[in-house]
Every structure is written in structure tokens, then in C-alpha cells.
PDB file of C-alpha atoms in Angstrom:
ATOM      1  CA  UNK A  23      88.702 127.786 110.840  1.00 46.00           C
ATOM      2  CA  UNK A  24      90.413 126.598 114.018  1.00 42.00           C
ATOM      3  CA  UNK A  25      87.104 125.346 115.393  1.00 39.00           C
ATOM      4  CA  UNK A  26      86.383 123.412 112.191  1.00 45.00           C
ATOM      5  CA  UNK A  27      89.824 121.814 112.331  1.00 45.00           C
ATOM      6  CA  UNK A  28      89.316 120.807 115.947  1.00 40.00           C
ATOM      7  CA  UNK A  29      85.926 119.274 115.146  1.00 39.00           C
ATOM      8  CA  UNK A  30      87.465 117.377 112.238  1.00 47.00           C
ATOM      9  CA  UNK A  31      90.149 115.983 114.527  1.00 47.00           C
ATOM     10  CA  UNK A  32      87.541 114.885 117.062  1.00 39.00           C
ATOM     11  CA  UNK A  33      85.555 113.084 114.378  1.00 45.00           C
ATOM     12  CA  UNK A  34      88.744 111.503 113.064  1.00 47.00           C
ATOM     13  CA  UNK A  35      89.637 110.130 116.472  1.00 53.00           C
ATOM     14  CA  UNK A  36      86.094 109.159 117.426  1.00 49.00           C
ATOM     15  CA  UNK A  37      85.395 105.592 118.471  1.00 52.00           C
ATOM     16  CA  UNK A  38      82.904 104.627 115.778  1.00 66.00           C
ATOM     17  CA  UNK A  39      83.869 100.940 115.710  1.00 78.00           C
ATOM     18  CA  UNK A  40      85.146  98.593 118.450  1.00 89.00           C
ATOM     19  CA  UNK A  41      88.865  97.842 118.309  1.00 90.00           C
ATOM     20  CA  UNK A  42      88.184  94.097 118.448  1.00 92.00           C
ATOM     21  CA  UNK A  43      86.053  94.310 115.312  1.00 93.00           C
ATOM     22  CA  UNK A  44      88.809  96.192 113.481  1.00 94.00           C
ATOM     23  CA  UNK A  45      91.409  93.625 114.560  1.00 95.00           C
ATOM     24  CA  UNK A  46      89.153  90.767 113.471  1.00 94.00           C
ATOM     25  CA  UNK A  47      88.607  92.244 110.021  1.00 92.00           C
ATOM     26  CA  UNK A  48      92.282  93.078 109.580  1.00 93.00           C
ATOM     27  CA  UNK A  49      93.405  89.590 110.596  1.00 94.00           C
ATOM     28  CA  UNK A  50      90.889  88.057 108.200  1.00 91.00           C
ATOM     29  CA  UNK A  51      92.384  89.974 105.301  1.00 90.00           C
ATOM     30  CA  UNK A  52      95.967  89.370 106.412  1.00 92.00           C
ATOM     31  CA  UNK A  53      95.565  85.615 106.808  1.00 91.00           C
ATOM     32  CA  UNK A  54      93.500  85.110 103.642  1.00 87.00           C
ATOM     33  CA  UNK A  55      95.936  86.966 101.403  1.00 88.00           C
ATOM     34  CA  UNK A  56      99.071  85.925 103.273  1.00 90.00           C
ATOM     35  CA  UNK A  57      98.485  82.259 102.462  1.00 87.00           C
ATOM     36  CA  UNK A  58      98.815  83.005  98.754  1.00 85.00           C
ATOM     37  CA  UNK A  59     102.502  83.684  99.371  1.00 90.00           C
ATOM     38  CA  UNK A  60     102.937  79.912  99.113  1.00 89.00           C
ATOM     39  CA  UNK A  61     101.822  80.047  95.475  1.00 85.00           C
ATOM     40  CA  UNK A  62     104.274  82.869  94.823  1.00 89.00           C
ATOM     41  CA  UNK A  63     107.138  80.932  96.368  1.00 90.00           C
ATOM     42  CA  UNK A  64     106.388  77.905  94.213  1.00 87.00           C
ATOM     43  CA  UNK A  65     105.939  79.962  91.056  1.00 84.00           C
ATOM     44  CA  UNK A  66     109.093  81.985  91.648  1.00 88.00           C
ATOM     45  CA  UNK A  67     111.236  78.934  92.291  1.00 86.00           C
ATOM     46  CA  UNK A  68     109.694  77.228  89.268  1.00 81.00           C
ATOM     47  CA  UNK A  69     110.646  80.182  87.068  1.00 82.00           C
ATOM     48  CA  UNK A  70     114.312  79.732  87.902  1.00 84.00           C
ATOM     49  CA  UNK A  71     114.869  82.031  90.874  1.00 89.00           C
ATOM     50  CA  UNK A  72     116.709  80.686  93.890  1.00 90.00           C
ATOM     51  CA  UNK A  73     115.172  80.415  97.335  1.00 92.00           C
ATOM     52  CA  UNK A  74     117.089  83.476  98.516  1.00 93.00           C
ATOM     53  CA  UNK A  75     116.065  85.543  95.496  1.00 93.00           C
ATOM     54  CA  UNK A  76     112.456  84.539  96.013  1.00 94.00           C
ATOM     55  CA  UNK A  77     112.522  85.462  99.687  1.00 95.00           C
ATOM     56  CA  UNK A  78     114.271  88.760  98.937  1.00 95.00           C
ATOM     57  CA  UNK A  79     111.437  89.747  96.608  1.00 93.00           C
ATOM     58  CA  UNK A  80     108.850  89.184  99.331  1.00 94.00           C
ATOM     59  CA  UNK A  81     110.915  90.910 102.002  1.00 95.00           C
ATOM     60  CA  UNK A  82     111.871  93.984  99.983  1.00 93.00           C
ATOM     61  CA  UNK A  83     109.222  94.406  97.294  1.00 91.00           C
ATOM     62  CA  UNK A  84     106.212  93.082  99.224  1.00 93.00           C
ATOM     63  CA  UNK A  85     103.496  93.763  96.692  1.00 90.00           C
ATOM     64  CA  UNK A  86     101.999  90.550  95.395  1.00 85.00           C
ATOM     65  CA  UNK A  87     100.813  91.666  91.954  1.00 81.00           C
ATOM     66  CA  UNK A  88     104.226  93.125  91.074  1.00 86.00           C
ATOM     67  CA  UNK A  89     106.013  90.030  92.327  1.00 89.00           C
ATOM     68  CA  UNK A  90     103.824  87.678  90.308  1.00 85.00           C
ATOM     69  CA  UNK A  91     104.201  89.893  87.228  1.00 82.00           C
ATOM     70  CA  UNK A  92     107.980  89.823  87.542  1.00 87.00           C
ATOM     71  CA  UNK A  93     108.394  86.067  87.956  1.00 87.00           C
ATOM     72  CA  UNK A  94     105.687  85.385  85.372  1.00 80.00           C
ATOM     73  CA  UNK A  95     107.511  87.423  82.750  1.00 82.00           C
ATOM     74  CA  UNK A  96     110.816  85.766  83.624  1.00 83.00           C
ATOM     75  CA  UNK A  97     109.232  82.316  83.438  1.00 77.00           C
ATOM     76  CA  UNK A  98     107.900  83.128  79.958  1.00 75.00           C
ATOM     77  CA  UNK A  99     111.399  84.036  78.814  1.00 77.00           C
ATOM     78  CA  UNK A 100     110.974  87.776  78.956  1.00 75.00           C
ATOM     79  CA  UNK A 101     113.781  90.296  79.222  1.00 80.00           C
ATOM     80  CA  UNK A 102     114.653  91.042  82.871  1.00 84.00           C
ATOM     81  CA  UNK A 103     114.426  94.798  82.251  1.00 85.00           C
ATOM     82  CA  UNK A 104     110.990  94.465  80.662  1.00 80.00           C
ATOM     83  CA  UNK A 105     109.832  92.226  83.489  1.00 82.00           C
ATOM     84  CA  UNK A 106     111.109  94.708  86.061  1.00 86.00           C
ATOM     85  CA  UNK A 107     109.417  97.601  84.239  1.00 84.00           C
ATOM     86  CA  UNK A 108     106.068  95.812  84.282  1.00 80.00           C
ATOM     87  CA  UNK A 109     106.422  95.052  87.975  1.00 85.00           C
ATOM     88  CA  UNK A 110     107.403  98.659  88.658  1.00 87.00           C
ATOM     89  CA  UNK A 111     104.357 100.146  86.941  1.00 83.00           C
ATOM     90  CA  UNK A 112     102.068  97.779  88.795  1.00 80.00           C
ATOM     91  CA  UNK A 113     103.661  98.907  92.042  1.00 86.00           C
ATOM     92  CA  UNK A 114     103.263 102.616  91.278  1.00 87.00           C
ATOM     93  CA  UNK A 115      99.651 102.442  92.454  1.00 85.00           C
ATOM     94  CA  UNK A 116     100.943 102.089  96.022  1.00 91.00           C
ATOM     95  CA  UNK A 117     102.316 105.628  95.825  1.00 91.00           C
ATOM     96  CA  UNK A 118      98.787 106.946  95.303  1.00 90.00           C
ATOM     97  CA  UNK A 119      97.579 104.899  98.270  1.00 92.00           C
ATOM     98  CA  UNK A 120     100.318 106.533 100.304  1.00 93.00           C
ATOM     99  CA  UNK A 121      99.081 110.029  99.493  1.00 92.00           C
ATOM    100  CA  UNK A 122      95.668 109.252 100.953  1.00 92.00           C
ATOM    101  CA  UNK A 123      96.909 107.173 103.881  1.00 95.00           C
ATOM    102  CA  UNK A 124      99.390 109.836 104.963  1.00 93.00           C
ATOM    103  CA  UNK A 125      96.474 112.198 105.597  1.00 93.00           C
ATOM    104  CA  UNK A 126      94.238 109.576 107.154  1.00 95.00           C
ATOM    105  CA  UNK A 127      96.774 107.958 109.510  1.00 95.00           C
ATOM    106  CA  UNK A 128      98.870 111.073 110.286  1.00 94.00           C
ATOM    107  CA  UNK A 129     101.739 108.940 111.584  1.00 94.00           C
ATOM    108  CA  UNK A 130     104.823 110.493 113.204  1.00 93.00           C
ATOM    109  CA  UNK A 131     107.600 111.343 110.766  1.00 92.00           C
ATOM    110  CA  UNK A 132     109.981 108.830 112.321  1.00 93.00           C
ATOM    111  CA  UNK A 133     107.516 105.993 111.656  1.00 92.00           C
ATOM    112  CA  UNK A 134     106.536 106.863 108.091  1.00 93.00           C
ATOM    113  CA  UNK A 135     109.570 105.314 106.308  1.00 91.00           C
ATOM    114  CA  UNK A 136     108.848 101.961 107.980  1.00 92.00           C
ATOM    115  CA  UNK A 137     105.081 102.208 107.436  1.00 94.00           C
ATOM    116  CA  UNK A 138     105.658 102.872 103.725  1.00 94.00           C
ATOM    117  CA  UNK A 139     106.704  99.237 103.308  1.00 93.00           C
ATOM    118  CA  UNK A 140     103.184  98.170 104.250  1.00 95.00           C
ATOM    119  CA  UNK A 141     101.332 100.521 101.896  1.00 95.00           C
ATOM    120  CA  UNK A 142      99.667  97.956  99.619  1.00 93.00           C
ATOM    121  CA  UNK A 143      96.182  97.118  98.350  1.00 88.00           C
ATOM    122  CA  UNK A 144      95.073  95.259 101.462  1.00 90.00           C
ATOM    123  CA  UNK A 145      96.246  97.737 104.086  1.00 94.00           C
ATOM    124  CA  UNK A 146      94.809 100.630 102.096  1.00 93.00           C
ATOM    125  CA  UNK A 147      91.446  98.872 101.732  1.00 90.00           C
ATOM    126  CA  UNK A 148      91.171  98.041 105.431  1.00 93.00           C
ATOM    127  CA  UNK A 149      92.319 101.487 106.588  1.00 95.00           C
ATOM    128  CA  UNK A 150      90.049 103.451 104.275  1.00 92.00           C
ATOM    129  CA  UNK A 151      87.048 101.375 105.342  1.00 90.00           C
ATOM    130  CA  UNK A 152      87.322 102.504 108.974  1.00 92.00           C
ATOM    131  CA  UNK A 153      85.197 105.312 110.437  1.00 91.00           C
ATOM    132  CA  UNK A 154      87.945 107.085 112.392  1.00 93.00           C
ATOM    133  CA  UNK A 155      91.687 107.644 112.629  1.00 94.00           C
ATOM    134  CA  UNK A 156      92.224 105.321 115.576  1.00 94.00           C
ATOM    135  CA  UNK A 157      90.436 102.454 113.826  1.00 95.00           C
ATOM    136  CA  UNK A 158      92.318 103.189 110.608  1.00 95.00           C
ATOM    137  CA  UNK A 159      95.665 103.011 112.404  1.00 96.00           C
ATOM    138  CA  UNK A 160      94.745  99.721 114.059  1.00 96.00           C
ATOM    139  CA  UNK A 161      93.528  98.273 110.778  1.00 95.00           C
ATOM    140  CA  UNK A 162      96.654  99.374 108.942  1.00 96.00           C
ATOM    141  CA  UNK A 163      99.011  97.994 111.601  1.00 96.00           C
ATOM    142  CA  UNK A 164      97.295  94.643 112.110  1.00 96.00           C
ATOM    143  CA  UNK A 165      96.791  94.031 108.403  1.00 95.00           C
ATOM    144  CA  UNK A 166     100.329  95.038 107.510  1.00 95.00           C
ATOM    145  CA  UNK A 167     101.988  93.049 110.294  1.00 96.00           C
ATOM    146  CA  UNK A 168      99.979  89.838 109.850  1.00 96.00           C
ATOM    147  CA  UNK A 169     100.225  89.927 106.080  1.00 95.00           C
ATOM    148  CA  UNK A 170     103.951  90.716 106.014  1.00 96.00           C
ATOM    149  CA  UNK A 171     104.832  87.907 108.418  1.00 96.00           C
ATOM    150  CA  UNK A 172     102.571  85.303 106.843  1.00 96.00           C
ATOM    151  CA  UNK A 173     103.402  86.243 103.249  1.00 95.00           C
ATOM    152  CA  UNK A 174     107.135  85.915 103.842  1.00 97.00           C
ATOM    153  CA  UNK A 175     106.743  82.671 105.787  1.00 96.00           C
ATOM    154  CA  UNK A 176     104.608  81.033 103.111  1.00 95.00           C
ATOM    155  CA  UNK A 177     106.930  82.362 100.404  1.00 95.00           C
ATOM    156  CA  UNK A 178     109.807  80.504 102.055  1.00 95.00           C
ATOM    157  CA  UNK A 179     107.763  77.334 102.425  1.00 93.00           C
ATOM    158  CA  UNK A 180     106.628  77.516  98.808  1.00 90.00           C
ATOM    159  CA  UNK A 181     110.143  78.034  97.490  1.00 91.00           C
ATOM    160  CA  UNK A 182     111.496  75.144  99.552  1.00 90.00           C
ATOM    161  CA  UNK A 183     108.674  72.848  98.495  1.00 85.00           C
ATOM    162  CA  UNK A 184     108.783  73.720  94.796  1.00 78.00           C
ATOM    163  CA  UNK A 185     111.001  70.748  93.961  1.00 67.00           C
ATOM    164  CA  UNK A 186     108.683  68.331  95.738  1.00 71.00           C
ATOM    165  CA  UNK A 187     105.629  69.697  93.925  1.00 68.00           C
ATOM    166  CA  UNK A 188     107.206  69.477  90.491  1.00 65.00           C
ATOM    167  CA  UNK A 189     105.571  71.227  87.554  1.00 64.00           C
ATOM    168  CA  UNK A 190     103.695  74.257  88.889  1.00 61.00           C
ATOM    169  CA  UNK A 191     101.663  74.586  85.686  1.00 62.00           C
ATOM    170  CA  UNK A 192     100.203  71.117  86.212  1.00 64.00           C
ATOM    171  CA  UNK A 193      98.888  72.214  89.627  1.00 65.00           C
ATOM    172  CA  UNK A 194      97.556  75.492  88.297  1.00 63.00           C
ATOM    173  CA  UNK A 195      99.616  77.518  90.744  1.00 60.00           C
ATOM    174  CA  UNK A 196     100.801  79.776  87.943  1.00 59.00           C
ATOM    175  CA  UNK A 197      97.270  81.201  87.851  1.00 62.00           C
ATOM    176  CA  UNK A 198      97.092  81.832  91.597  1.00 61.00           C
ATOM    177  CA  UNK A 199      98.682  85.268  91.392  1.00 58.00           C
ATOM    178  CA  UNK A 200      96.365  86.707  88.723  1.00 64.00           C
ATOM    179  CA  UNK A 201      93.379  85.104  90.468  1.00 66.00           C
ATOM    180  CA  UNK A 202      94.222  86.769  93.787  1.00 62.00           C
ATOM    181  CA  UNK A 203      94.811  90.115  92.090  1.00 63.00           C
ATOM    182  CA  UNK A 204      91.484  89.962  90.233  1.00 69.00           C
ATOM    183  CA  UNK A 205      89.673  88.987  93.429  1.00 66.00           C
ATOM    184  CA  UNK A 206      91.043  92.109  95.121  1.00 62.00           C
ATOM    185  CA  UNK A 207      90.393  94.347  92.132  1.00 68.00           C
ATOM    186  CA  UNK A 208      86.837  93.314  91.278  1.00 73.00           C
ATOM    187  CA  UNK A 209      85.100  94.907  94.310  1.00 70.00           C
ATOM    188  CA  UNK A 210      86.835  98.218  93.571  1.00 69.00           C
ATOM    189  CA  UNK A 211      85.269  98.532  90.103  1.00 80.00           C
ATOM    190  CA  UNK A 212      82.165 100.464  91.095  1.00 80.00           C
ATOM    191  CA  UNK A 213      81.672 102.959  88.259  1.00 87.00           C
ATOM    192  CA  UNK A 214      81.149 102.471  84.540  1.00 89.00           C
ATOM    193  CA  UNK A 215      84.443 104.213  83.819  1.00 89.00           C
ATOM    194  CA  UNK A 216      86.401 101.872  86.080  1.00 86.00           C
ATOM    195  CA  UNK A 217      84.760  98.793  84.557  1.00 88.00           C
ATOM    196  CA  UNK A 218      85.446 100.064  81.051  1.00 92.00           C
ATOM    197  CA  UNK A 219      89.115 100.683  81.834  1.00 89.00           C
ATOM    198  CA  UNK A 220      89.460  97.208  83.349  1.00 87.00           C
ATOM    199  CA  UNK A 221      87.749  95.522  80.395  1.00 89.00           C
ATOM    200  CA  UNK A 222      89.887  97.361  77.854  1.00 91.00           C
ATOM    201  CA  UNK A 223      93.045  96.557  79.822  1.00 87.00           C
ATOM    202  CA  UNK A 224      92.146  92.861  79.781  1.00 85.00           C
ATOM    203  CA  UNK A 225      91.525  92.963  76.029  1.00 90.00           C
ATOM    204  CA  UNK A 226      94.827  94.728  75.381  1.00 88.00           C
ATOM    205  CA  UNK A 227      96.790  92.391  77.630  1.00 81.00           C
ATOM    206  CA  UNK A 228      95.330  89.181  76.230  1.00 82.00           C
ATOM    207  CA  UNK A 229      95.210  90.396  72.638  1.00 87.00           C
ATOM    208  CA  UNK A 230      98.860  91.479  72.565  1.00 83.00           C
ATOM    209  CA  UNK A 231     100.142  88.468  74.486  1.00 77.00           C
ATOM    210  CA  UNK A 232     100.782  86.300  71.366  1.00 80.00           C
ATOM    211  CA  UNK A 233     102.548  89.056  69.398  1.00 83.00           C
ATOM    212  CA  UNK A 234     104.632  90.940  71.973  1.00 77.00           C
ATOM    213  CA  UNK A 235     107.491  89.771  74.213  1.00 72.00           C
ATOM    214  CA  UNK A 236     106.634  88.653  77.738  1.00 64.00           C
ATOM    215  CA  UNK A 237     106.063  91.588  80.066  1.00 64.00           C
ATOM    216  CA  UNK A 238     105.265  94.111  77.330  1.00 74.00           C
ATOM    217  CA  UNK A 239     101.496  93.362  77.171  1.00 76.00           C
ATOM    218  CA  UNK A 240     101.231  94.414  80.830  1.00 73.00           C
ATOM    219  CA  UNK A 241     102.760  97.772  79.970  1.00 73.00           C
ATOM    220  CA  UNK A 242     100.501  98.164  76.945  1.00 82.00           C
ATOM    221  CA  UNK A 243      97.429  97.434  79.078  1.00 82.00           C
ATOM    222  CA  UNK A 244      98.187 100.581  81.076  1.00 79.00           C
ATOM    223  CA  UNK A 245      97.135 102.592  78.015  1.00 86.00           C
ATOM    224  CA  UNK A 246      93.522 101.635  78.714  1.00 86.00           C
ATOM    225  CA  UNK A 247      93.084 104.389  81.313  1.00 86.00           C
ATOM    226  CA  UNK A 248      94.116 107.397  79.159  1.00 89.00           C
ATOM    227  CA  UNK A 249      92.212 106.021  76.152  1.00 91.00           C
ATOM    228  CA  UNK A 250      88.948 105.687  78.085  1.00 91.00           C
ATOM    229  CA  UNK A 251      89.348 109.070  79.781  1.00 89.00           C
ATOM    230  CA  UNK A 252      90.089 110.743  76.428  1.00 89.00           C
ATOM    231  CA  UNK A 253      87.000 109.154  74.863  1.00 89.00           C
ATOM    232  CA  UNK A 254      84.844 110.298  77.763  1.00 87.00           C
ATOM    233  CA  UNK A 255      86.224 113.818  77.513  1.00 87.00           C
ATOM    234  CA  UNK A 256      85.417 113.957  73.802  1.00 86.00           C
ATOM    235  CA  UNK A 257      81.897 112.662  74.391  1.00 86.00           C
ATOM    236  CA  UNK A 258      81.297 115.193  77.177  1.00 84.00           C
ATOM    237  CA  UNK A 259      82.557 118.041  74.986  1.00 84.00           C
ATOM    238  CA  UNK A 260      80.241 117.040  72.144  1.00 82.00           C
ATOM    239  CA  UNK A 261      77.261 117.039  74.480  1.00 79.00           C
ATOM    240  CA  UNK A 262      77.926 120.486  75.930  1.00 78.00           C
ATOM    241  CA  UNK A 263      78.699 121.975  72.518  1.00 68.00           C
ATOM    242  CA  UNK A 264      75.472 120.781  70.892  1.00 55.00           C
ATOM    243  CA  UNK A 265      72.051 121.554  72.359  1.00 53.00           C
ATOM    244  CA  UNK A 266      71.447 124.954  73.924  1.00 49.00           C
ATOM    245  CA  UNK A 267      70.523 125.327  77.601  1.00 48.00           C
ATOM    246  CA  UNK A 268      66.973 124.607  78.730  1.00 52.00           C
ATOM    247  CA  UNK A 269      66.155 128.191  79.779  1.00 49.00           C
ATOM    248  CA  UNK A 270      65.492 129.545  76.239  1.00 46.00           C
ATOM    249  CA  UNK A 271      63.104 126.649  75.562  1.00 47.00           C
ATOM    250  CA  UNK A 272      61.072 127.696  78.613  1.00 47.00           C
ATOM    251  CA  UNK A 273      60.593 131.206  77.170  1.00 44.00           C
ATOM    252  CA  UNK A 274      59.060 129.823  73.964  1.00 46.00           C
ATOM    253  CA  UNK A 275      56.117 128.441  75.897  1.00 46.00           C
ATOM    254  CA  UNK A 276      57.219 124.795  75.929  1.00 46.00           C
ATOM    255  CA  UNK A 277      56.865 122.507  78.907  1.00 47.00           C
ATOM    256  CA  UNK A 278      59.943 123.379  80.946  1.00 46.00           C
ATOM    257  CA  UNK A 279      60.713 123.461  84.701  1.00 49.00           C
ATOM    258  CA  UNK A 280      60.335 127.265  84.624  1.00 49.00           C
ATOM    259  CA  UNK A 281      56.767 127.290  83.245  1.00 49.00           C
ATOM    260  CA  UNK A 282      54.917 126.532  86.542  1.00 50.00           C
ATOM    261  CA  UNK A 283      56.877 129.242  88.339  1.00 48.00           C
ATOM    262  CA  UNK A 284      56.090 131.835  85.621  1.00 53.00           C
ATOM    263  CA  UNK A 285      52.388 130.970  85.797  1.00 55.00           C
ATOM    264  CA  UNK A 286      52.390 131.370  89.571  1.00 53.00           C
ATOM    265  CA  UNK A 287      54.045 134.789  89.263  1.00 53.00           C
ATOM    266  CA  UNK A 288      51.374 135.942  86.784  1.00 58.00           C
ATOM    267  CA  UNK A 289      48.562 134.732  89.057  1.00 60.00           C
ATOM    268  CA  UNK A 290      50.058 136.630  91.975  1.00 56.00           C
ATOM    269  CA  UNK A 291      50.244 139.797  89.865  1.00 55.00           C
ATOM    270  CA  UNK A 292      46.550 139.481  88.864  1.00 60.00           C
ATOM    271  CA  UNK A 293      45.444 139.031  92.472  1.00 57.00           C
ATOM    272  CA  UNK A 294      47.478 142.075  93.461  1.00 52.00           C
ATOM    273  CA  UNK A 295      45.832 144.235  90.783  1.00 52.00           C
ATOM    274  CA  UNK A 296      42.356 143.110  91.843  1.00 53.00           C
ATOM    275  CA  UNK A 297      43.055 144.129  95.429  1.00 48.00           C
TER     276      UNK A 297
END
């Protein structure tokens, strides 16, 4: 067991990818996403929040989807508690990222509280894509640092320039947040189950938007995951409880995977008797 652990540590720290390549990829993600902080600053200021409130959200919350959900619900006239609840549930996913990243990065205990602020979609994606622990740590640090600095800077610029821009809806900046979130989410939908959950969530969110208060459709869309998983569980149970295993069919003489093996055994027995 000790030898296996040591080998795992060696593989985790192995240099499978040049540091410069990791830094380049991390900076690409940090800069590309960080620029969308300008759209958040404009949208937040346009929804009635002050410059300081807008900047505080980016500094303290620092998870774009939750921030856009909060200001979007407030701009639509939603209850602040409902808007905060929707933003909270969107941010819960970061806790699950943290469970995986804590094992992958294995940061010192003194650093973990500060690193937790950077546990978001982008840092998790870059870190998990690396072949070793060293590359994962570099990717996490560079992505988190570049994105945090640029996101907060562009948030400030967007909030200050909101009055000069005027109506954010006319510029389409109110759609920038959902567009960025969908662009990050789409590549992660690799299985049929994930695509089904996403499609059902979209249908629930859009379908309930005209009849429920602002912010509530986002909460209702979260029901898509348990509904799809329950339906899959029922379908799997019906399959296993119906047809009998394949082995009995092979004994009746039908074409089954066991038939060639049985024939070979009988041929061997005949040859043995002849000898």
C-alpha cells in the first residue's frame, strides 16, 4: 500500500506538460472570461445597485453566474431574498468543485481558506485538465489570479461607464451573463443524462418565467436533475425486472454466447474417448 501511494504521488507530481503551456492556457481563460466583468458592471449598475455594491459583489462573491442571476432578478423587480436564494444555489456547485480540487491540489492548510475564493468554473476546468499536480497548481493559480484581477477591474469600469452607455437592454448587455454561462456549460454536457437535465432545466426556467416571480424560475429549474435521475432509475429497474438472464436461453439450444464453448467441450470429450 505504501508503495502504491508513493507511485501515485510521483505520477501526480510528474512533469507531463511544460509550465509555459499551462500558463498560456490559464491566461487565455482568465483574460477571455475576465473581460465579461465589464458587462456585469454595466448590468449591475443598470439594475439599481451602486458602484460600491457592484464592486463588492465581484470582490466577495466572485462567481459570475451567481452575480448575474442576482442582479438580473433584482432588475426584474424580484424579491431580494428570492434573488439571493437563486444566486446561492447557483454558487453551491463551487463546493463540489472544492471537494475534487482539495484532493488534486493538496494545498497547505494555511493557504486553503484563501484558495477557496478562487474555486469557480474556470479554475476547476483548467486544473482538472492538467496531467499532474504541479501543472494543476500552476493552472489554478494563474487562472484564479488573472481572472480575479481582470474581473474586478472590468466590473469597476463597467459600473462607472453605465451612465454613459445608457440603456443596457438596448446594447444587449443584459444577455452577456447568460451567454457566457452557457458557453462555459455547453462543453461539459458530454453524456445523454447531462444533456437531458440541461434541456429540461431550460424548459422549466423559460416556461415558468411568465407565471412566477423573478428569481423563482431559476430555483424551479434545479428540479430537472432529480426528475431525470428518478426517471432513469425507474427505467433501469423495469429493464432488470423484466427479461431473465441470457444463461437459461443458452441451455435451451438457442444461439447464445455459451453455445460455441459448449460445442468445443463436447468435441474435446469425444476426442478423449477415442484415444
